[in-house]
mmCIF file of C-alpha atoms and ligand atoms in Angstrom:
data_model
loop_
_atom_site.group_PDB
_atom_site.id
_atom_site.type_symbol
_atom_site.label_atom_id
_atom_site.label_comp_id
_atom_site.label_asym_id
_atom_site.label_seq_id
_atom_site.Cartn_x
_atom_site.Cartn_y
_atom_site.Cartn_z
ATOM 1 C CA MET A 1 28.229 12.785 1.504
ATOM 2 C CA GLU A 2 26.028 15.768 0.730
ATOM 3 C CA SER A 3 23.541 17.823 2.767
ATOM 4 C CA LEU A 4 20.290 16.548 4.254
ATOM 5 C CA ASN A 5 17.873 17.533 1.499
ATOM 6 C CA ASN A 6 14.517 15.745 1.543
ATOM 7 C CA ALA A 7 13.586 13.397 -1.257
ATOM 8 C CA LYS A 8 10.931 14.593 -3.674
ATOM 9 C CA ILE A 9 8.692 12.385 -5.786
ATOM 10 C CA SER A 10 9.737 13.028 -9.369
ATOM 11 C CA GLY A 11 7.631 10.325 -10.999
ATOM 12 C CA THR A 12 4.701 8.027 -10.223
ATOM 13 C CA GLY A 13 3.285 4.958 -11.938
ATOM 14 C CA SER A 14 0.803 2.191 -11.303
ATOM 15 C CA TYR A 15 -0.423 -0.999 -12.858
ATOM 16 C CA VAL A 16 -3.357 -3.281 -12.096
ATOM 17 C CA PRO A 17 -4.223 -6.564 -13.807
ATOM 18 C CA GLU A 18 -6.971 -6.473 -16.426
ATOM 19 C CA LYS A 19 -9.159 -9.167 -14.922
ATOM 20 C CA ILE A 20 -11.999 -7.700 -12.820
ATOM 21 C CA ILE A 21 -13.889 -9.708 -10.194
ATOM 22 C CA THR A 22 -17.068 -7.892 -9.169
ATOM 23 C CA ASN A 23 -19.073 -8.401 -6.001
ATOM 24 C CA ASN A 24 -21.688 -10.148 -8.138
ATOM 25 C CA ASP A 25 -19.014 -12.589 -9.315
ATOM 26 C CA LEU A 26 -18.199 -13.317 -5.655
ATOM 27 C CA GLU A 27 -21.873 -14.050 -4.956
ATOM 28 C CA ARG A 28 -21.355 -17.137 -7.105
ATOM 29 C CA ILE A 29 -18.278 -18.265 -5.115
ATOM 30 C CA VAL A 30 -19.178 -17.682 -1.448
ATOM 31 C CA GLU A 31 -22.335 -16.880 0.518
ATOM 32 C CA THR A 32 -22.292 -13.102 0.211
ATOM 33 C CA THR A 33 -24.063 -10.254 -1.539
ATOM 34 C CA ASP A 34 -22.988 -7.147 -3.418
ATOM 35 C CA GLU A 35 -25.093 -5.182 -0.916
ATOM 36 C CA TRP A 36 -23.212 -6.628 2.124
ATOM 37 C CA ILE A 37 -19.771 -6.042 0.639
ATOM 38 C CA ALA A 38 -20.562 -2.536 -0.640
ATOM 39 C CA THR A 39 -22.180 -1.292 2.562
ATOM 40 C CA ARG A 40 -19.679 -2.918 4.973
ATOM 41 C CA THR A 41 -16.531 -2.086 3.002
ATOM 42 C CA GLY A 42 -17.224 0.252 0.061
ATOM 43 C CA ILE A 43 -15.656 -2.264 -2.322
ATOM 44 C CA LYS A 44 -17.477 -3.001 -5.594
ATOM 45 C CA GLN A 45 -14.801 -4.857 -7.556
ATOM 46 C CA ARG A 46 -11.123 -5.858 -7.475
ATOM 47 C CA ARG A 47 -8.398 -6.764 -9.992
ATOM 48 C CA ILE A 48 -6.940 -10.279 -10.001
ATOM 49 C CA ALA A 49 -3.682 -11.303 -11.683
ATOM 50 C CA ASP A 50 -3.652 -14.166 -14.187
ATOM 51 C CA ASP A 51 -2.115 -17.428 -12.954
ATOM 52 C CA ASN A 52 1.163 -16.810 -14.799
ATOM 53 C CA VAL A 53 1.616 -13.288 -13.369
ATOM 54 C CA ALA A 54 3.589 -12.696 -10.150
ATOM 55 C CA THR A 55 4.153 -9.660 -7.941
ATOM 56 C CA SER A 56 7.378 -8.699 -9.751
ATOM 57 C CA ASP A 57 5.505 -8.529 -13.076
ATOM 58 C CA LEU A 58 3.026 -5.992 -11.693
ATOM 59 C CA ALA A 59 5.873 -4.110 -9.980
ATOM 60 C CA THR A 60 7.870 -3.948 -13.215
ATOM 61 C CA GLU A 61 4.972 -2.469 -15.195
ATOM 62 C CA ALA A 62 4.282 0.176 -12.519
ATOM 63 C CA SER A 63 8.012 0.994 -12.357
ATOM 64 C CA LYS A 64 8.332 1.531 -16.125
ATOM 65 C CA LYS A 65 5.561 4.123 -15.908
ATOM 66 C CA ALA A 66 7.148 5.850 -12.903
ATOM 67 C CA LEU A 67 10.532 6.016 -14.671
ATOM 68 C CA LEU A 68 8.899 7.486 -17.782
ATOM 69 C CA ASP A 69 7.081 10.052 -15.649
ATOM 70 C CA ALA A 70 10.371 10.978 -13.953
ATOM 71 C CA ASN A 71 12.157 11.090 -17.320
ATOM 72 C CA LEU A 72 14.766 8.723 -15.944
ATOM 73 C CA SER A 73 16.456 5.650 -17.404
ATOM 74 C CA ALA A 74 16.543 2.406 -15.406
ATOM 75 C CA LYS A 75 20.346 2.531 -15.573
ATOM 76 C CA ASP A 76 20.254 5.752 -13.517
ATOM 77 C CA LEU A 77 18.646 4.006 -10.550
ATOM 78 C CA ASP A 78 20.934 3.330 -7.608
ATOM 79 C CA LEU A 79 18.398 1.674 -5.287
ATOM 80 C CA ILE A 80 15.175 -0.314 -5.666
ATOM 81 C CA ILE A 81 12.988 -1.021 -2.627
ATOM 82 C CA VAL A 82 9.937 -3.258 -2.963
ATOM 83 C CA ALA A 83 7.341 -3.344 -0.192
ATOM 84 C CA THR A 84 5.334 -6.535 -0.424
ATOM 85 C CA ALA A 85 3.669 -9.222 1.663
ATOM 86 C CA THR A 86 3.408 -11.446 -1.409
ATOM 87 C CA PRO A 87 6.921 -11.714 -2.891
ATOM 88 C CA ASP A 88 7.461 -13.977 -5.908
ATOM 89 C CA MET A 89 9.457 -16.231 -3.542
ATOM 90 C CA SER A 90 11.610 -15.839 -0.406
ATOM 91 C CA PHE A 91 14.718 -15.240 -2.474
ATOM 92 C CA PRO A 92 15.774 -13.783 -4.761
ATOM 93 C CA SER A 93 13.917 -10.756 -3.483
ATOM 94 C CA THR A 94 11.192 -9.287 -5.648
ATOM 95 C CA ALA A 95 13.328 -6.129 -5.849
ATOM 96 C CA CYS A 96 16.164 -8.112 -7.473
ATOM 97 C CA ILE A 97 13.736 -9.609 -10.003
ATOM 98 C CA VAL A 98 12.437 -6.112 -10.820
ATOM 99 C CA GLN A 99 16.055 -4.920 -11.159
ATOM 100 C CA LYS A 100 16.652 -7.634 -13.751
ATOM 101 C CA ASN A 101 13.357 -6.931 -15.584
ATOM 102 C CA LEU A 102 14.132 -3.208 -15.829
ATOM 103 C CA GLY A 103 17.827 -3.671 -16.627
ATOM 104 C CA ALA A 104 18.629 -1.436 -13.648
ATOM 105 C CA TYR A 105 22.050 -2.984 -13.207
ATOM 106 C CA ASN A 106 23.534 -0.104 -11.208
ATOM 107 C CA ALA A 107 20.942 -0.391 -8.458
ATOM 108 C CA ALA A 108 21.090 -2.138 -5.101
ATOM 109 C CA ALA A 109 17.803 -3.904 -4.418
ATOM 110 C CA PHE A 110 15.910 -5.287 -1.445
ATOM 111 C CA ASP A 111 12.400 -6.030 -0.186
ATOM 112 C CA ILE A 112 10.815 -4.845 3.017
ATOM 113 C CA GLY A 113 7.866 -6.340 4.860
ATOM 114 C CA ALA A 114 5.422 -4.184 6.775
ATOM 115 C CA ALA A 115 2.230 -5.615 5.233
ATOM 116 C CA CYS A 116 -0.212 -2.858 4.268
ATOM 117 C CA THR A 117 2.052 -0.167 5.778
ATOM 118 C CA GLY A 118 4.895 -1.408 3.576
ATOM 119 C CA PHE A 119 4.901 1.497 1.134
ATOM 120 C CA ILE A 120 4.981 4.084 3.945
ATOM 121 C CA TYR A 121 7.933 2.243 5.518
ATOM 122 C CA ALA A 122 9.662 1.934 2.126
ATOM 123 C CA ILE A 123 9.296 5.569 1.107
ATOM 124 C CA THR A 124 10.550 6.612 4.545
ATOM 125 C CA LEU A 125 13.620 4.426 4.042
ATOM 126 C CA GLY A 126 14.156 5.762 0.525
ATOM 127 C CA ASN A 127 13.976 9.301 1.875
ATOM 128 C CA GLN A 128 16.714 8.515 4.398
ATOM 129 C CA PHE A 129 19.040 7.195 1.678
ATOM 130 C CA ILE A 130 18.512 10.385 -0.333
ATOM 131 C CA ARG A 131 18.913 12.645 2.710
ATOM 132 C CA THR A 132 22.256 11.132 3.652
ATOM 133 C CA GLY A 133 23.442 11.525 0.064
ATOM 134 C CA MET A 134 24.185 7.807 -0.278
ATOM 135 C CA TYR A 135 21.812 7.400 -3.243
ATOM 136 C CA HIS A 136 20.395 9.842 -5.796
ATOM 137 C CA ASN A 137 17.717 7.984 -7.751
ATOM 138 C CA VAL A 138 15.618 5.593 -5.687
ATOM 139 C CA LEU A 139 12.702 3.536 -6.981
ATOM 140 C CA VAL A 140 10.136 2.684 -4.282
ATOM 141 C CA ILE A 141 7.442 0.144 -5.141
ATOM 142 C CA GLY A 142 4.423 -1.305 -3.351
ATOM 143 C CA ALA A 143 3.234 -4.452 -5.118
ATOM 144 C CA GLU A 144 0.977 -7.368 -4.230
ATOM 145 C CA THR A 145 -0.720 -10.459 -5.587
ATOM 146 C CA LEU A 146 -2.913 -10.996 -2.530
ATOM 147 C CA SER A 147 -5.198 -13.256 -4.584
ATOM 148 C CA ARG A 148 -2.523 -15.954 -4.054
ATOM 149 C CA ILE A 149 -2.869 -15.935 -0.250
ATOM 150 C CA ILE A 150 -6.638 -15.530 0.002
ATOM 151 C CA ASN A 151 -8.863 -18.444 0.927
ATOM 152 C CA TRP A 152 -11.522 -18.110 -1.759
ATOM 153 C CA GLU A 153 -13.882 -20.184 0.415
ATOM 154 C CA ASP A 154 -13.682 -17.701 3.329
ATOM 155 C CA ARG A 155 -16.211 -14.902 2.863
ATOM 156 C CA ASP A 156 -14.755 -12.998 5.830
ATOM 157 C CA THR A 157 -11.577 -12.234 3.882
ATOM 158 C CA CYS A 158 -11.900 -13.086 0.170
ATOM 159 C CA VAL A 159 -14.179 -10.125 -0.541
ATOM 160 C CA LEU A 160 -11.661 -7.589 0.771
ATOM 161 C CA PHE A 161 -8.466 -7.899 -1.257
ATOM 162 C CA GLY A 162 -7.102 -7.307 -4.767
ATOM 163 C CA ASP A 163 -3.871 -7.275 -6.796
ATOM 164 C CA GLY A 164 -1.867 -4.315 -8.101
ATOM 165 C CA ALA A 165 1.317 -2.259 -7.953
ATOM 166 C CA GLY A 166 2.367 1.348 -7.601
ATOM 167 C CA ALA A 167 5.804 2.952 -7.830
ATOM 168 C CA VAL A 168 7.499 6.289 -7.236
ATOM 169 C CA VAL A 169 10.907 7.670 -8.163
ATOM 170 C CA LEU A 170 12.633 9.623 -5.391
ATOM 171 C CA GLN A 171 15.298 12.254 -6.059
ATOM 172 C CA LYS A 172 16.845 15.016 -3.995
ATOM 173 C CA SER A 173 14.585 18.049 -3.709
ATOM 174 C CA GLU A 174 15.898 21.575 -3.942
ATOM 175 C CA ASN A 175 14.452 23.882 -1.242
ATOM 176 C CA ASP A 176 12.423 22.572 1.663
ATOM 177 C CA CYS A 177 10.047 20.400 -0.369
ATOM 178 C CA GLY A 178 9.403 16.722 -0.920
ATOM 179 C CA ILE A 179 8.946 14.371 2.033
ATOM 180 C CA ILE A 180 8.912 16.845 4.901
ATOM 181 C CA SER A 181 7.969 14.484 7.714
ATOM 182 C CA SER A 182 7.542 10.786 8.397
ATOM 183 C CA TYR A 183 6.327 8.763 11.317
ATOM 184 C CA LEU A 184 6.423 4.955 11.691
ATOM 185 C CA GLY A 185 5.077 2.695 14.432
ATOM 186 C CA ALA A 186 4.699 -0.976 15.298
ATOM 187 C CA ASP A 187 2.986 -3.201 17.875
ATOM 188 C CA GLY A 188 4.187 -6.800 17.717
ATOM 189 C CA GLU A 189 2.089 -7.685 20.775
ATOM 190 C CA ASN A 190 -1.058 -7.577 18.672
ATOM 191 C CA GLY A 191 0.426 -9.077 15.519
ATOM 192 C CA HIS A 192 -1.766 -12.168 15.924
ATOM 193 C CA THR A 193 -4.852 -10.248 14.744
ATOM 194 C CA LEU A 194 -3.658 -10.314 11.123
ATOM 195 C CA THR A 195 -1.413 -13.150 9.944
ATOM 196 C CA GLN A 196 -0.428 -15.591 7.238
ATOM 197 C CA PRO A 197 0.562 -18.382 9.656
ATOM 198 C CA ALA A 198 2.368 -20.903 7.417
ATOM 199 C CA GLY A 199 5.011 -20.823 4.729
ATOM 200 C CA GLY A 200 7.862 -19.415 6.817
ATOM 201 C CA SER A 201 10.335 -20.998 9.236
ATOM 202 C CA ARG A 202 7.746 -21.375 12.043
ATOM 203 C CA LEU A 203 5.407 -23.508 9.963
ATOM 204 C CA PRO A 204 7.110 -24.564 6.727
ATOM 205 C CA ALA A 205 4.830 -25.823 3.965
ATOM 206 C CA SER A 206 3.614 -29.352 4.682
ATOM 207 C CA ILE A 207 0.595 -31.464 3.892
ATOM 208 C CA GLU A 208 -0.776 -30.574 7.346
ATOM 209 C CA THR A 209 -0.385 -26.806 6.868
ATOM 210 C CA ILE A 210 -2.037 -27.003 3.477
ATOM 211 C CA GLU A 211 -4.918 -29.136 4.740
ATOM 212 C CA SER A 212 -5.403 -26.698 7.637
ATOM 213 C CA LYS A 213 -5.384 -23.784 5.172
ATOM 214 C CA LEU A 214 -2.645 -22.040 7.137
ATOM 215 C CA HIS A 215 -1.115 -20.405 4.053
ATOM 216 C CA TYR A 216 -4.039 -18.021 3.766
ATOM 217 C CA ILE A 217 -4.702 -14.642 5.411
ATOM 218 C CA LYS A 218 -6.259 -14.960 8.875
ATOM 219 C CA MET A 219 -7.798 -11.836 10.297
ATOM 220 C CA ASP A 220 -9.792 -10.707 13.313
ATOM 221 C CA GLY A 221 -11.749 -8.129 11.314
ATOM 222 C CA ASN A 222 -13.312 -6.299 14.237
ATOM 223 C CA GLU A 223 -10.008 -5.894 16.110
ATOM 224 C CA VAL A 224 -8.206 -4.762 12.952
ATOM 225 C CA PHE A 225 -10.990 -2.292 12.255
ATOM 226 C CA LYS A 226 -10.668 -0.613 15.673
ATOM 227 C CA PHE A 227 -6.876 -0.602 15.458
ATOM 228 C CA ALA A 228 -6.970 0.873 11.946
ATOM 229 C CA VAL A 229 -9.070 3.907 12.870
ATOM 230 C CA ARG A 230 -6.858 4.697 15.886
ATOM 231 C CA ALA A 231 -3.643 4.111 13.910
ATOM 232 C CA MET A 232 -4.679 6.395 11.078
ATOM 233 C CA GLU A 233 -5.545 9.200 13.447
ATOM 234 C CA LYS A 234 -2.374 8.793 15.528
ATOM 235 C CA SER A 235 -0.086 8.566 12.487
ATOM 236 C CA ALA A 236 -1.585 11.607 10.794
ATOM 237 C CA LEU A 237 -1.326 13.715 13.952
ATOM 238 C CA ARG A 238 2.288 12.686 14.614
ATOM 239 C CA ALA A 239 3.364 13.479 11.052
ATOM 240 C CA LEU A 240 1.657 16.867 11.372
ATOM 241 C CA VAL A 241 3.489 17.684 14.610
ATOM 242 C CA ASP A 242 6.833 16.731 13.036
ATOM 243 C CA SER A 243 6.186 18.976 10.023
ATOM 244 C CA ASN A 244 4.903 21.947 12.035
ATOM 245 C CA LEU A 245 1.761 21.943 9.922
ATOM 246 C CA SER A 246 -1.874 22.044 11.021
ATOM 247 C CA LEU A 247 -4.597 19.884 9.489
ATOM 248 C CA ASP A 248 -5.970 22.947 7.701
ATOM 249 C CA GLU A 249 -2.738 23.086 5.749
ATOM 250 C CA ILE A 250 -3.196 19.539 4.415
ATOM 251 C CA ASP A 251 -4.592 19.684 0.887
ATOM 252 C CA PHE A 252 -5.050 15.991 0.289
ATOM 253 C CA LEU A 253 -5.154 12.783 2.344
ATOM 254 C CA ILE A 254 -4.236 9.541 0.617
ATOM 255 C CA PRO A 255 -5.010 6.743 3.063
ATOM 256 C CA HIS A 256 -4.484 3.006 2.860
ATOM 257 C CA GLN A 257 -7.560 1.686 1.068
ATOM 258 C CA ALA A 258 -8.923 -1.102 3.272
ATOM 259 C CA ASN A 259 -12.487 -0.116 4.116
ATOM 260 C CA ILE A 260 -14.456 3.087 3.445
ATOM 261 C CA ARG A 261 -15.834 2.972 6.993
ATOM 262 C CA ILE A 262 -12.297 3.006 8.418
ATOM 263 C CA ILE A 263 -11.367 5.959 6.196
ATOM 264 C CA GLU A 264 -14.530 7.902 7.035
ATOM 265 C CA ALA A 265 -14.170 7.232 10.772
ATOM 266 C CA ALA A 266 -10.538 8.406 10.739
ATOM 267 C CA ALA A 267 -11.381 11.497 8.656
ATOM 268 C CA LYS A 268 -14.175 12.325 11.117
ATOM 269 C CA ARG A 269 -11.830 12.022 14.093
ATOM 270 C CA LEU A 270 -9.335 14.260 12.303
ATOM 271 C CA LYS A 271 -12.155 16.671 11.367
ATOM 272 C CA LEU A 272 -11.029 16.414 7.743
ATOM 273 C CA SER A 273 -13.628 16.780 4.991
ATOM 274 C CA MET A 274 -13.995 13.699 2.771
ATOM 275 C CA ASP A 275 -13.605 16.102 -0.199
ATOM 276 C CA LYS A 276 -9.908 16.116 0.659
ATOM 277 C CA VAL A 277 -9.609 12.322 0.819
ATOM 278 C CA TYR A 278 -8.713 10.161 -2.176
ATOM 279 C CA VAL A 279 -10.712 6.927 -2.349
ATOM 280 C CA ASN A 280 -10.410 4.217 -5.015
ATOM 281 C CA LEU A 281 -11.088 1.082 -2.954
ATOM 282 C CA ASN A 282 -14.438 0.717 -4.724
ATOM 283 C CA LEU A 283 -12.465 -0.238 -7.830
ATOM 284 C CA TYR A 284 -9.567 -2.244 -6.407
ATOM 285 C CA GLY A 285 -10.316 -3.427 -2.857
ATOM 286 C CA ASN A 286 -7.431 -3.587 -0.418
ATOM 287 C CA MET A 287 -4.148 -4.010 -2.329
ATOM 288 C CA SER A 288 -2.040 -3.909 0.852
ATOM 289 C CA ALA A 289 1.342 -2.243 0.133
ATOM 290 C CA ALA A 290 0.139 -1.258 -3.354
ATOM 291 C CA SER A 291 -2.904 0.713 -2.181
ATOM 292 C CA VAL A 292 -1.196 3.993 -1.280
ATOM 293 C CA PRO A 293 1.145 4.251 -4.321
ATOM 294 C CA VAL A 294 -1.655 3.357 -6.769
ATOM 295 C CA ALA A 295 -3.903 6.002 -5.187
ATOM 296 C CA LEU A 296 -1.019 8.503 -5.182
ATOM 297 C CA ASP A 297 -0.379 7.912 -8.886
ATOM 298 C CA GLU A 298 -4.063 8.261 -9.767
ATOM 299 C CA ALA A 299 -4.442 11.448 -7.715
ATOM 300 C CA ALA A 300 -1.319 12.919 -9.352
ATOM 301 C CA LYS A 301 -2.413 11.982 -12.884
ATOM 302 C CA LYS A 302 -5.898 13.418 -12.284
ATOM 303 C CA GLY A 303 -4.287 16.740 -11.351
ATOM 304 C CA PHE A 304 -5.414 16.708 -7.701
ATOM 305 C CA LEU A 305 -1.835 17.186 -6.463
ATOM 306 C CA THR A 306 -0.536 20.571 -7.519
ATOM 307 C CA LYS A 307 2.878 22.100 -6.982
ATOM 308 C CA GLY A 308 3.279 23.237 -3.377
ATOM 309 C CA SER A 309 0.287 21.276 -2.055
ATOM 310 C CA HIS A 310 0.685 19.231 1.122
ATOM 311 C CA VAL A 311 -0.185 15.560 0.666
ATOM 312 C CA LEU A 312 -0.590 13.307 3.700
ATOM 313 C CA ILE A 313 -0.187 9.572 3.080
ATOM 314 C CA VAL A 314 -1.239 7.219 5.878
ATOM 315 C CA GLY A 315 -1.075 3.448 6.266
ATOM 316 C CA PHE A 316 -1.756 0.661 8.741
ATOM 317 C CA GLY A 317 -1.508 -3.091 8.547
ATOM 318 C CA GLY A 318 -0.164 -6.426 9.699
ATOM 319 C CA GLY A 319 2.624 -6.496 12.255
ATOM 320 C CA LEU A 320 0.824 -4.545 13.528
ATOM 321 C CA THR A 321 2.355 -1.534 11.809
ATOM 322 C CA TRP A 322 1.343 2.006 10.944
ATOM 323 C CA GLY A 323 2.844 5.204 9.599
ATOM 324 C CA ALA A 324 2.385 8.480 7.756
ATOM 325 C CA SER A 325 4.355 10.922 5.631
ATOM 326 C CA ILE A 326 3.691 14.471 4.546
ATOM 327 C CA ILE A 327 4.885 15.409 1.091
ATOM 328 C CA LYS A 328 5.137 18.955 -0.225
ATOM 329 C CA TRP A 329 4.365 18.214 -3.869
ATOM 330 C CA THR A 330 6.936 19.456 -6.346
ATOM 331 C CA LYS A 331 5.716 18.461 -9.810
HETATM 332 N N1 ACO B 1 -20.819 -11.529 3.168
HETATM 333 C C1 ACO B 1 -21.877 -11.645 3.966
HETATM 334 N N2 ACO B 1 -21.807 -11.716 5.308
HETATM 335 C C2 ACO B 1 -20.571 -11.679 5.846
HETATM 336 C C3 ACO B 1 -19.409 -11.549 5.061
HETATM 337 C C4 ACO B 1 -19.572 -11.490 3.666
HETATM 338 N N3 ACO B 1 -18.535 -11.359 2.830
HETATM 339 N N4 ACO B 1 -18.329 -11.533 5.884
HETATM 340 C C5 ACO B 1 -18.800 -11.620 7.140
HETATM 341 N N5 ACO B 1 -20.144 -11.720 7.119
HETATM 342 C C6 ACO B 1 -21.060 -11.832 8.238
HETATM 343 C C7 ACO B 1 -20.370 -12.360 9.469
HETATM 344 O O1 ACO B 1 -20.330 -13.770 9.427
HETATM 345 C C8 ACO B 1 -21.302 -11.843 10.563
HETATM 346 O O2 ACO B 1 -22.424 -12.699 10.627
HETATM 347 P P1 ACO B 1 -23.072 -13.059 12.056
HETATM 348 O O3 ACO B 1 -23.531 -11.744 12.622
HETATM 349 O O4 ACO B 1 -24.161 -13.995 11.691
HETATM 350 O O5 ACO B 1 -21.955 -13.674 12.847
HETATM 351 C C9 ACO B 1 -21.786 -10.513 10.016
HETATM 352 O O6 ACO B 1 -21.521 -10.545 8.601
HETATM 353 C C10 ACO B 1 -21.083 -9.307 10.614
HETATM 354 O O7 ACO B 1 -19.697 -9.577 10.645
HETATM 355 P P2 ACO B 1 -18.677 -8.522 11.204
HETATM 356 O O8 ACO B 1 -17.314 -9.103 11.164
HETATM 357 O O9 ACO B 1 -19.169 -7.972 12.507
HETATM 358 O O10 ACO B 1 -18.823 -7.377 10.107
HETATM 359 P P3 ACO B 1 -18.154 -5.962 10.117
HETATM 360 O O11 ACO B 1 -19.190 -4.938 9.916
HETATM 361 O O12 ACO B 1 -17.198 -5.785 11.259
HETATM 362 O O13 ACO B 1 -17.276 -6.019 8.792
HETATM 363 C C11 ACO B 1 -15.048 -6.354 8.018
HETATM 364 C C12 ACO B 1 -16.268 -6.983 8.626
HETATM 365 C C13 ACO B 1 -15.455 -5.755 6.674
HETATM 366 C C14 ACO B 1 -13.991 -7.405 7.815
HETATM 367 C C15 ACO B 1 -14.541 -5.218 8.948
HETATM 368 O O14 ACO B 1 -14.413 -5.707 10.255
HETATM 369 C C16 ACO B 1 -13.235 -4.667 8.496
HETATM 370 O O15 ACO B 1 -13.139 -4.028 7.464
HETATM 371 N N6 ACO B 1 -12.169 -4.868 9.299
HETATM 372 C C17 ACO B 1 -10.876 -4.371 8.970
HETATM 373 C C18 ACO B 1 -10.312 -5.187 7.877
HETATM 374 C C19 ACO B 1 -9.067 -4.598 7.347
HETATM 375 O O16 ACO B 1 -8.941 -3.416 7.220
HETATM 376 N N7 ACO B 1 -8.148 -5.480 7.050
HETATM 377 C C20 ACO B 1 -6.968 -5.178 6.462
HETATM 378 C C21 ACO B 1 -6.132 -4.193 7.218
HETATM 379 S S1 ACO B 1 -4.468 -4.473 7.145
HETATM 380 C C22 ACO B 1 -4.188 -5.025 5.694
HETATM 381 O O17 ACO B 1 -4.624 -4.344 4.803
HETATM 382 C C23 ACO B 1 -3.521 -6.333 5.443
#
């Protein structure tokens, strides 16, 4: 085992399906308007995977780009972690399917479930494997096909979500860079506010569960909204304390992309200018575990993340779960 060096992000990649569903398209499906969706959420459109495309397909495409960016071959990977709430199936894990697709035969592979906070949990785990010296090249992916678990007749939820995938390659950083702090939290007591009730061992698929539409996302939007603002603020502040940094030293905030009002409310509480916040939910909606890595990849490719800058990533979601990491950018 080697020393406890942080992991750095040496490559990023993302992939979203081509098919776009705009708010105007949704007006033809449920009783809603572009104006309601845009003003209440900030979302204008989302990407939806074709029927023959599963989460692992999106994850594989994002991963190929991240590997290219990191100048690494799939055979060099020793661990693949996929964060998803919409795996291809219970098992094999989506991570094992991605391993096969990439030909990453030297890698261990597993999925983790922390809903929309999944990528923050996964990158924190990946960092620990690097820090202990157990693994050297870790691929961390957030990937979702939420369109498969949305009730397209429920205007409360169907307007919010989209499909996509983002990936990062983690490697040992030299110096004191990379992922310099991480904070994770959970509150199972309030898990009932955001659920997919059926399809697991509690309520296996049956004619009754299908007729009752229990395989779709159920959400208490107002409760989740209040939780989300508090969770973002708490997570960001805890990660700052652990890194000995002040908010002034944060160059860029990349939050989970659920609702522009949640992001603006959290930024206001943190007294952080929206100029420092990356937002792309207008284009993609809420992609759950894929939101943060897709935004991270876009921000990196657009040149917003420069060497030495401090990037704060924050997430919240079903479980309930929340978390944040601060990354001293090295590329
Ligand atoms: N179009 C038109 N009207 C609608 C729609 C719609 N798509 N959806 C709801 N409405 C109506 C409601 O029926 C309600 O009508 P009523 O007053 O006649 O009862 C009215 O709009 C207001 O509804 P609210 O729920 O109070 O609207 P709100 O401003 O709270 O916005 C929203 C709802 C967007 C869901 C908000 O609560 C929210 O964003 N919550 C957090 C959601 C979230 O972040 N979820 C994911 C987090 S975790 C994860 O990512 C898995």
